XYZ file of C-alpha atoms in Angstrom:
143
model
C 1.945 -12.485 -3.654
C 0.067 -15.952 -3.034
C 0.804 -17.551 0.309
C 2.101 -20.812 -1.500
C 4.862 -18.605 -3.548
C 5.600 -16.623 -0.458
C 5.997 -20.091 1.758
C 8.156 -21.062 -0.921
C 10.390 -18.276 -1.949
C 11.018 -17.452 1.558
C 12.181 -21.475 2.516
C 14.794 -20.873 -0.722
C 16.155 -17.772 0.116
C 16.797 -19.136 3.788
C 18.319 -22.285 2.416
C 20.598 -20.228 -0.282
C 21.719 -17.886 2.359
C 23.154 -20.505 4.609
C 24.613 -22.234 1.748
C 26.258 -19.000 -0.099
C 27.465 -17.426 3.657
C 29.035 -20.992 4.226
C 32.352 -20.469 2.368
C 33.400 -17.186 3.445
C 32.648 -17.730 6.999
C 35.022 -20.761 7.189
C 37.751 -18.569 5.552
C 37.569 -16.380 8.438
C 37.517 -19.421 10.723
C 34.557 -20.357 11.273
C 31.419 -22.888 10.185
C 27.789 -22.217 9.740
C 25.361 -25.002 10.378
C 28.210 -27.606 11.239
C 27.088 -31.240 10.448
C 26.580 -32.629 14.011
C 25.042 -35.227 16.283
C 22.189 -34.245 18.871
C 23.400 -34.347 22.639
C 21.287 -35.021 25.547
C 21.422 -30.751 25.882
C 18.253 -28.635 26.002
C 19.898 -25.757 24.938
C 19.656 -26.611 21.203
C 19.235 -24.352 18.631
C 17.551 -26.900 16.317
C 14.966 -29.919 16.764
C 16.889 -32.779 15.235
C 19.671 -34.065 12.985
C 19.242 -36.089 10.326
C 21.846 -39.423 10.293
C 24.464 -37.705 8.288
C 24.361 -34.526 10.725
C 22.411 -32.812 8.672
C 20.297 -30.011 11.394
C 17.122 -30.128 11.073
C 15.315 -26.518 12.407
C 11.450 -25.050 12.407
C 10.780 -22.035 10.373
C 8.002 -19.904 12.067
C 5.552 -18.362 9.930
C 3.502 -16.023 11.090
C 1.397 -14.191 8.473
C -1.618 -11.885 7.295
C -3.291 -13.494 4.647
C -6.153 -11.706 2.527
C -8.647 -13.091 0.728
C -10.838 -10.340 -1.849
C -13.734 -10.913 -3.799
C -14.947 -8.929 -6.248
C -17.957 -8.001 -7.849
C -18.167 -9.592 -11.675
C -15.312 -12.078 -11.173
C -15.505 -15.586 -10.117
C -13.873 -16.397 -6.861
C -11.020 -18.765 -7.768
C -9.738 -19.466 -3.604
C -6.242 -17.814 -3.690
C -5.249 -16.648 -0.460
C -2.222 -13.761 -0.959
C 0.256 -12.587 2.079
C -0.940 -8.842 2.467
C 0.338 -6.223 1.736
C 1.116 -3.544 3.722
C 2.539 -1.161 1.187
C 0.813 -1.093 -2.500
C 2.478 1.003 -5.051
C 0.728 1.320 -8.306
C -1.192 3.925 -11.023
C -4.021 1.905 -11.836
C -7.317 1.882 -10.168
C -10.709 0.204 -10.609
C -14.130 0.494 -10.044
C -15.468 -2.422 -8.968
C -16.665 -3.629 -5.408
C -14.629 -5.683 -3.356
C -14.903 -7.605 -0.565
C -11.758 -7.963 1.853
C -10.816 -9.893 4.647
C -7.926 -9.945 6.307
C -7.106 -13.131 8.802
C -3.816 -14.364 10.697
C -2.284 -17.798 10.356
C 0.533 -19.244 12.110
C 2.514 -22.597 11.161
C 5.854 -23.978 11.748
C 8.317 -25.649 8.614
C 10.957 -28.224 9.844
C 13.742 -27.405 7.779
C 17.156 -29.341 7.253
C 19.371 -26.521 6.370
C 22.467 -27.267 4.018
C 25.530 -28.082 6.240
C 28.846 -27.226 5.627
C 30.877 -29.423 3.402
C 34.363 -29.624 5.648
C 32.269 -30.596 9.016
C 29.762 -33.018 6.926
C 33.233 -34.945 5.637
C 34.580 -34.983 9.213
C 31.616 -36.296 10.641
C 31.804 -38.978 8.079
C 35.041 -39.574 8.729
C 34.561 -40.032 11.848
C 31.669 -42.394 11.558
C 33.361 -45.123 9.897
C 36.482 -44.870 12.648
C 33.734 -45.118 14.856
C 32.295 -48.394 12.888
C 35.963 -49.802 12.867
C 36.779 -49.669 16.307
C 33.433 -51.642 17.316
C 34.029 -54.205 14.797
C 37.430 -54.432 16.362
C 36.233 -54.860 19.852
C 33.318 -57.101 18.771
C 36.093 -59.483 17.185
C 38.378 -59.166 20.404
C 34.988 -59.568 22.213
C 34.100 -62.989 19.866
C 37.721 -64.540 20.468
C 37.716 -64.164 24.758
C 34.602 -66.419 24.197
């Protein structure tokens, strides 16, 4: 599989899993990836939020990438994620050149945040936004 597809399939199926586990873990109670503000804490499980509360975490990557050239083809610069396990019934005769290297790389990702805690949040936004227009008014008349 080529690194890009890899990269890319695996930041879907991460995203897709939160999003399809959301619903039946709030029927039993709970929330997965509740839309929420950043504290001052350093015991955070994620790096940011986004202004709608949307969590914002780093995928780590850490993977063995191969790069083979062989003899009689034209090398076109794909790198694929090896392989440790290669089933198959064909074989070939020509030379090859392998080699086999390490990268490492982080992904911020904003995971999809549950729909009841997102609308609370919200909710709770504008009564925030109310109340300091209020007190700005209140504020605006003492002068």
């Amino acid at each position: 599989m080529e690194l890009k597809e890899f990269v890319k399939e695996a930041l879907i199926q991460i995203s897709e899993g939160v999003r399809d586990a959301q619903e039946p873990i709030r029927e039993k109670g709970g929330y997965l990836n509740p839309a929420i503000r950043i504290g001052k804490s350093t015991e955070i499980s994620h790096i940011s939020s986004l202004s709608d509360g949307q969590n914002i975490y780093t995928v780590d990557f850490n993977i063995a990438i191969s790069v083979t050239e062989n003899s009689g083809t034209k090398a076109d610069g794909k790198l694929t994620v090896a392989s440790i396990l290669n089933l198959g019934g064909s074989t070939t005769s020509s030379e090859s050149n392998s080699t086999l290297s390490k990268i490492a790389f982080k992904v911020p990702l904003a995971l999809p945040v549950d729909p009841v805690t997102s609308s609370n949040l919200k909710a709770q936004d504008e009564k925030d936004k109310q109340a300091h227009q209020q007190m700005m008014k209140e504020m605006q008349r003492g002068y």
